[in-house]
Amino acid sequence: MTRILTRVGDAVLGKVLGREEAGACVPENGQACSCVASNGYCSGGSYFRYYRQGYFNCYGSCKTSTSRPVCYVKKVGAC
């Protein structure tokens, strides 16, 4: 009896929720990638850019934000 109720419950739940294909992000979402250019600053007439640790998003792009650790700073021009 329990098995029948379980199958009926699963069928009803399947009708309510619908069906979606499950898939993994490749590369995995959150996996570290190379350092990515982020914001910067002017100092002494030179512009310096922060490069921050990047992480893959689910679309495979290497993204970063200002909350990520700084990998290095590079002088990139005048300001």
PDB file of C-alpha atoms in Angstrom:
ATOM      1  CA  MET A   1       0.000   0.000   0.000  1.00  0.00           C
ATOM      2  CA  THR A   2       2.821   2.375   0.859  1.00  0.00           C
ATOM      3  CA  ARG A   3       4.472   1.741  -2.502  1.00  0.00           C
ATOM      4  CA  ILE A   4       1.253   2.610  -4.359  1.00  0.00           C
ATOM      5  CA  LEU A   5       0.802   5.840  -2.390  1.00  0.00           C
ATOM      6  CA  THR A   6       4.406   6.792  -3.069  1.00  0.00           C
ATOM      7  CA  ARG A   7       4.016   6.279  -6.828  1.00  0.00           C
ATOM      8  CA  VAL A   8       0.750   8.234  -6.903  1.00  0.00           C
ATOM      9  CA  GLY A   9       2.342  11.011  -4.846  1.00  0.00           C
ATOM     10  CA  ASP A  10       5.332  11.141  -7.197  1.00  0.00           C
ATOM     11  CA  ALA A  11       3.052  11.300 -10.243  1.00  0.00           C
ATOM     12  CA  VAL A  12       1.004  14.139  -8.757  1.00  0.00           C
ATOM     13  CA  LEU A  13       4.143  16.015  -7.747  1.00  0.00           C
ATOM     14  CA  GLY A  14       5.546  15.543 -11.249  1.00  0.00           C
ATOM     15  CA  LYS A  15       2.394  17.079 -12.760  1.00  0.00           C
ATOM     16  CA  VAL A  16       2.567  20.062 -10.411  1.00  0.00           C
ATOM     17  CA  LEU A  17       6.297  20.760 -10.758  1.00  0.00           C
ATOM     18  CA  GLY A  18       6.760  19.850 -14.395  1.00  0.00           C
ATOM     19  CA  ARG A  19      10.013  18.479 -15.756  1.00  0.00           C
ATOM     20  CA  GLU A  20      13.385  20.122 -16.180  1.00  0.00           C
ATOM     21  CA  GLU A  21      16.607  18.734 -17.463  1.00  0.00           C
ATOM     22  CA  ALA A  22      19.305  18.732 -14.827  1.00  0.00           C
ATOM     23  CA  GLY A  23      22.767  19.703 -15.918  1.00  0.00           C
ATOM     24  CA  ALA A  24      26.050  20.560 -14.318  1.00  0.00           C
ATOM     25  CA  CYS A  25      27.970  23.741 -14.973  1.00  0.00           C
ATOM     26  CA  VAL A  26      31.208  23.027 -16.812  1.00  0.00           C
ATOM     27  CA  PRO A  27      33.549  24.344 -15.604  1.00  0.00           C
ATOM     28  CA  GLU A  28      31.966  24.210 -12.191  1.00  0.00           C
ATOM     29  CA  ASN A  29      30.339  27.391 -10.919  1.00  0.00           C
ATOM     30  CA  GLY A  30      32.613  28.991  -8.314  1.00  0.00           C
ATOM     31  CA  GLN A  31      35.821  27.306  -9.484  1.00  0.00           C
ATOM     32  CA  ALA A  32      38.762  29.737  -9.511  1.00  0.00           C
ATOM     33  CA  CYS A  33      40.089  30.978 -12.847  1.00  0.00           C
ATOM     34  CA  SER A  34      42.715  33.565 -13.785  1.00  0.00           C
ATOM     35  CA  CYS A  35      42.953  37.045 -12.312  1.00  0.00           C
ATOM     36  CA  VAL A  36      40.588  39.520 -13.970  1.00  0.00           C
ATOM     37  CA  ALA A  37      40.932  43.301 -14.391  1.00  0.00           C
ATOM     38  CA  SER A  38      38.790  45.106 -11.860  1.00  0.00           C
ATOM     39  CA  ASN A  39      38.518  48.690 -10.675  1.00  0.00           C
ATOM     40  CA  GLY A  40      41.558  50.926 -10.261  1.00  0.00           C
ATOM     41  CA  TYR A  41      42.848  54.170  -8.825  1.00  0.00           C
ATOM     42  CA  CYS A  42      45.027  57.206  -9.643  1.00  0.00           C
ATOM     43  CA  SER A  43      48.183  57.933  -7.716  1.00  0.00           C
ATOM     44  CA  GLY A  44      50.906  60.464  -8.559  1.00  0.00           C
ATOM     45  CA  GLY A  45      49.500  60.997 -12.060  1.00  0.00           C
ATOM     46  CA  SER A  46      49.512  57.292 -12.925  1.00  0.00           C
ATOM     47  CA  TYR A  47      46.521  54.983 -13.188  1.00  0.00           C
ATOM     48  CA  PHE A  48      46.835  51.599 -11.487  1.00  0.00           C
ATOM     49  CA  ARG A  49      44.429  48.740 -12.132  1.00  0.00           C
ATOM     50  CA  TYR A  50      43.528  46.047  -9.637  1.00  0.00           C
ATOM     51  CA  TYR A  51      43.474  42.476 -10.864  1.00  0.00           C
ATOM     52  CA  ARG A  52      41.266  40.297  -8.703  1.00  0.00           C
ATOM     53  CA  GLN A  53      40.798  36.564  -8.358  1.00  0.00           C
ATOM     54  CA  GLY A  54      38.245  35.399 -10.897  1.00  0.00           C
ATOM     55  CA  TYR A  55      35.703  32.620 -10.583  1.00  0.00           C
ATOM     56  CA  PHE A  56      33.752  30.795 -13.278  1.00  0.00           C
ATOM     57  CA  ASN A  57      30.039  31.479 -13.471  1.00  0.00           C
ATOM     58  CA  CYS A  58      27.607  28.865 -14.755  1.00  0.00           C
ATOM     59  CA  TYR A  59      28.029  30.131 -18.328  1.00  0.00           C
ATOM     60  CA  GLY A  60      31.769  29.414 -18.302  1.00  0.00           C
ATOM     61  CA  SER A  61      32.848  33.067 -18.099  1.00  0.00           C
ATOM     62  CA  CYS A  62      35.597  34.141 -15.726  1.00  0.00           C
ATOM     63  CA  LYS A  63      34.076  36.912 -13.570  1.00  0.00           C
ATOM     64  CA  THR A  64      35.151  38.858 -10.516  1.00  0.00           C
ATOM     65  CA  SER A  65      33.902  41.578  -8.193  1.00  0.00           C
ATOM     66  CA  THR A  66      35.404  44.192  -5.909  1.00  0.00           C
ATOM     67  CA  SER A  67      34.852  41.870  -2.946  1.00  0.00           C
ATOM     68  CA  ARG A  68      37.329  39.302  -4.331  1.00  0.00           C
ATOM     69  CA  PRO A  69      40.990  39.287  -3.231  1.00  0.00           C
ATOM     70  CA  VAL A  70      43.508  41.368  -5.213  1.00  0.00           C
ATOM     71  CA  CYS A  71      46.019  39.233  -7.159  1.00  0.00           C
ATOM     72  CA  TYR A  72      48.236  42.102  -8.279  1.00  0.00           C
ATOM     73  CA  VAL A  73      48.232  45.791  -9.209  1.00  0.00           C
ATOM     74  CA  LYS A  74      49.506  47.029 -12.565  1.00  0.00           C
ATOM     75  CA  LYS A  75      50.370  50.530 -13.772  1.00  0.00           C
ATOM     76  CA  VAL A  76      48.336  50.981 -16.966  1.00  0.00           C
ATOM     77  CA  GLY A  77      48.590  54.666 -17.923  1.00  0.00           C
ATOM     78  CA  ALA A  78      48.328  58.292 -16.895  1.00  0.00           C
ATOM     79  CA  CYS A  79      45.394  60.076 -15.291  1.00  0.00           C
TER      80      CYS A  79
END
